[in-house]
């Protein structure tokens, strides 16, 4: 007896409804609900960054005193009048720290944006087009990577002046390389995906392939990487200014630390002149790093470390209802 | 009648789901295997066949919980979980994993990787182990001299043979093969299947062949179990499964498989398998079944014997229920 | 050569002596030591034709060149020599502009339904994309109409249920139907399907294959690449068996499967497992595996593994011709056929 023949079943509506009945729509932004993004580190990081951004925005309203005015004695210890004491010029430290947040954060975000634009563009172009342009761009990236950042910054600052814009540009121009490499790798991998080949096969031009298919896949990683670059940029601003290359008319955390150093704060036991700006820089960098890493984890689940221990499954006693007769 | 070599009794596997809840991946699977016997475990993706044999090997992740008994030569190796399972792993029950040909360590020679389990389990070491590895390679059709080659120097078919040799390293009694020929060409597939049949015949090796490809099971295995939604829905000689199927899913699965010389129209089964993270009422196949009747939606069918050594879980085999409808 | 023109009209697709090679990079050391330039001859002289309303299955194992042939026809990979004629027009060397307009009429369906859809595009976006790329379908509502139409033709009814879904909210079969709908929206005349069902569950395959069959009936020409002889036997009108870059046998599906003339075809058919456990065919398992296309054996490329090879086989590279006793249109490249 052979298998009885059945009429081929057509795809029917009921089956279609049944098919999707169990699937909840998740939408494009589904990854935002990934557990990695609810980690305490992410929430802490977000909280800290938001806090400092608000401080920077409302700085003039929050400063108890004019940060540039002499409102107390030199190196006055913290007191109820000056919560963080005063610096070597008698200006209120708390006001200075609050004021400093503006420049530090502006430089951090702006420089990271410059780095992202340069690195992202180079990475995207290199990864998508490959060939000669890839080789050339990657060689350029290697050369820039290899140049020692501090001497380069000193030279550029000496040549072009020390304005805020220049500082932003200097940082941006030096720190785009790792972004470029990361985006190039990601672009290369996305470019090989079947849906990009399919779009090309149906005649889509490169602009469309990049704009609609590749960039959206690469963007989240680019953003995560930019957040990490913010941390680097803030730190870079701090030590550029510490080295005396910053704009002397601007107040930033790096400036405050530099000031404390040249003003012999340590000799005067004036810890309040050094520690607060240092703590602020550290906190913001830490926060950005936490956010960036949590985002990368959410986007790339393979980054999660697998279990290296012996796997132990659990045994369950068979409950009455499960026994076969 | 001799006691079966391997006896799986009422095996259940649950996986913990992110965000609470459980997936009941294997629901009360029972079957046995005699020495030298070749049994097929057939089903489509998600039916639980791979999970079931991983449970037999105790190779499930910590998010899994298992219930049931697995008797090897009369001893319940699942009784104390990892403690009772590990002495038998590879030594008595070995496995060729899905995609095993791609799971080789690229920096070790093939010979070293076959020797590894021998030394780990203490069945042989040093010169003796290397000699045995050479013999194993010959047994699977690879010249022993190739033991010093690296995996990338082997073709896909040869790597699959090497994976089988690795599984046989500690001369097990039972070999579990999960989709051993899925990524291989049909000619190489024939070679590998011929090899597996030969091993079972020459060395009394009991074989469980897990696959979605019915014709392979029809040609290679004497008995087979058809799985659907985590359960075995039919179990019997492959001849009976084709010529006298007692479960509509078995019948439809055969009908959905095109045959070289068959004239019958090929059918598709509308709908999708049910979600296993919820309690199901009635027969899990009922929504897609072409022969469902009154009791199917509410009463879950149990495996009933329909002939010697042939069981099926379908109300159509129950004369009492059929009469009542 | 198989029959070409019918009713005086040229066939949909005509391929003649197609050759596609991939150079093997020698590297610095190789070039310095003047190692001879090697090339992988993926497609080494393939000729066939496809008419409207016909399904031709290009069957072969890995290394046979079937996928490269399909890619070469659509110029996704540039062929080295030979002629490709689509609707009578020679498209082998035309520029990318002309090729873009050709691509409206020849669409490709991929093997992997899980990868061939952009995960960020909804079903409506994926199916609409060809219209946007080619600037067709006037306004938004007109395009939506065509999208729904294509989805219905692909068996995704009612279309409303699927329009706003993302690929991860669809089953494998539904994703493949979405890809098919995207290829139908421009009303193509040729569909090239590369292993369209090999990554789908068995119970879903017949649905997709029947859909392709139905489309064929409405006049589409379908070139199906597959390694599965059973699928080809059931759904294709004609089968061409490829080995190491050449077609070794070609004919109607019935002829090739029931009366194979080439020893490779015979061996291949004998090892395909059948559903019926009682089916008795003595499998002719060939030794070894398909050789690397870098080093193609001299003479008949199959001779090292051929069960009936004679010394002459090492000297002659056989042409595709109709063997004695074969029906018209059934050809094999074997001097002993």
mmCIF file of N, CA, C and O in Angstrom, chain A residues 24 33-35 38, chain B residues 15-23 63 275 277:
data_model
loop_
_atom_site.group_PDB
_atom_site.id
_atom_site.type_symbol
_atom_site.label_atom_id
_atom_site.label_comp_id
_atom_site.label_asym_id
_atom_site.label_seq_id
_atom_site.Cartn_x
_atom_site.Cartn_y
_atom_site.Cartn_z
ATOM 1 N N UNK A 24 4.750 38.041 19.026
ATOM 2 C CA UNK A 24 4.452 39.433 19.380
ATOM 3 C C UNK A 24 5.319 40.355 18.540
ATOM 4 O O UNK A 24 6.512 40.134 18.412
ATOM 5 N N UNK A 33 15.170 47.033 24.406
ATOM 6 C CA UNK A 33 14.667 46.368 25.595
ATOM 7 C C UNK A 33 15.574 45.219 26.022
ATOM 8 O O UNK A 33 15.235 44.446 26.888
ATOM 9 N N UNK A 34 16.720 45.121 25.377
ATOM 10 C CA UNK A 34 17.627 44.018 25.702
ATOM 11 C C UNK A 34 18.031 44.087 27.173
ATOM 12 O O UNK A 34 18.245 45.164 27.714
ATOM 13 N N UNK A 35 18.128 42.945 27.806
ATOM 14 C CA UNK A 35 18.499 42.937 29.229
ATOM 15 C C UNK A 35 19.822 43.636 29.508
ATOM 16 O O UNK A 35 20.021 44.197 30.569
ATOM 17 N N UNK A 38 19.626 47.027 30.846
ATOM 18 C CA UNK A 38 19.005 47.323 32.145
ATOM 19 C C UNK A 38 19.978 47.052 33.279
ATOM 20 O O UNK A 38 19.625 47.069 34.423
ATOM 21 N N UNK B 15 13.697 24.253 29.511
ATOM 22 C CA UNK B 15 14.685 25.314 29.469
ATOM 23 C C UNK B 15 14.106 26.546 30.135
ATOM 24 O O UNK B 15 12.968 26.924 29.861
ATOM 25 N N UNK B 16 14.915 27.190 30.989
ATOM 26 C CA UNK B 16 14.446 28.444 31.581
ATOM 27 C C UNK B 16 14.514 29.530 30.531
ATOM 28 O O UNK B 16 15.510 29.647 29.809
ATOM 29 N N UNK B 17 13.466 30.330 30.454
ATOM 30 C CA UNK B 17 13.457 31.405 29.474
ATOM 31 C C UNK B 17 13.801 32.726 30.130
ATOM 32 O O UNK B 17 13.453 32.957 31.277
ATOM 33 N N UNK B 18 14.487 33.586 29.389
ATOM 34 C CA UNK B 18 14.808 34.926 29.876
ATOM 35 C C UNK B 18 13.503 35.647 30.152
ATOM 36 O O UNK B 18 12.641 35.709 29.310
ATOM 37 N N UNK B 19 13.371 36.200 31.315
ATOM 38 C CA UNK B 19 12.128 36.897 31.603
ATOM 39 C C UNK B 19 11.076 35.975 32.183
ATOM 40 O O UNK B 19 9.885 36.248 32.088
ATOM 41 N N UNK B 20 11.513 34.859 32.779
ATOM 42 C CA UNK B 20 10.552 33.953 33.419
ATOM 43 C C UNK B 20 9.973 32.943 32.452
ATOM 44 O O UNK B 20 10.123 33.060 31.255
ATOM 45 N N UNK B 21 9.310 31.972 32.947
ATOM 46 C CA UNK B 21 8.671 30.957 32.112
ATOM 47 C C UNK B 21 9.647 29.871 31.705
ATOM 48 O O UNK B 21 10.858 29.974 31.913
ATOM 49 N N UNK B 22 9.101 28.808 31.142
ATOM 50 C CA UNK B 22 9.913 27.660 30.747
ATOM 51 C C UNK B 22 9.507 27.166 29.389
ATOM 52 O O UNK B 22 8.343 27.258 29.007
ATOM 53 N N UNK B 23 10.452 26.583 28.699
ATOM 54 C CA UNK B 23 10.162 25.947 27.433
ATOM 55 C C UNK B 23 10.230 24.445 27.655
ATOM 56 O O UNK B 23 11.277 23.927 28.043
ATOM 57 N N UNK B 63 20.750 26.225 32.105
ATOM 58 C CA UNK B 63 19.362 26.688 32.095
ATOM 59 C C UNK B 63 18.389 25.541 31.845
ATOM 60 O O UNK B 63 17.178 25.741 31.777
ATOM 61 N N UNK B 275 3.764 26.468 20.118
ATOM 62 C CA UNK B 275 4.778 26.996 21.032
ATOM 63 C C UNK B 275 4.889 26.063 22.222
ATOM 64 O O UNK B 275 3.892 25.565 22.722
ATOM 65 N N UNK B 277 6.243 26.897 25.140
ATOM 66 C CA UNK B 277 6.370 27.565 26.437
ATOM 67 C C UNK B 277 5.006 27.699 27.099
ATOM 68 O O UNK B 277 4.847 28.364 28.103
#
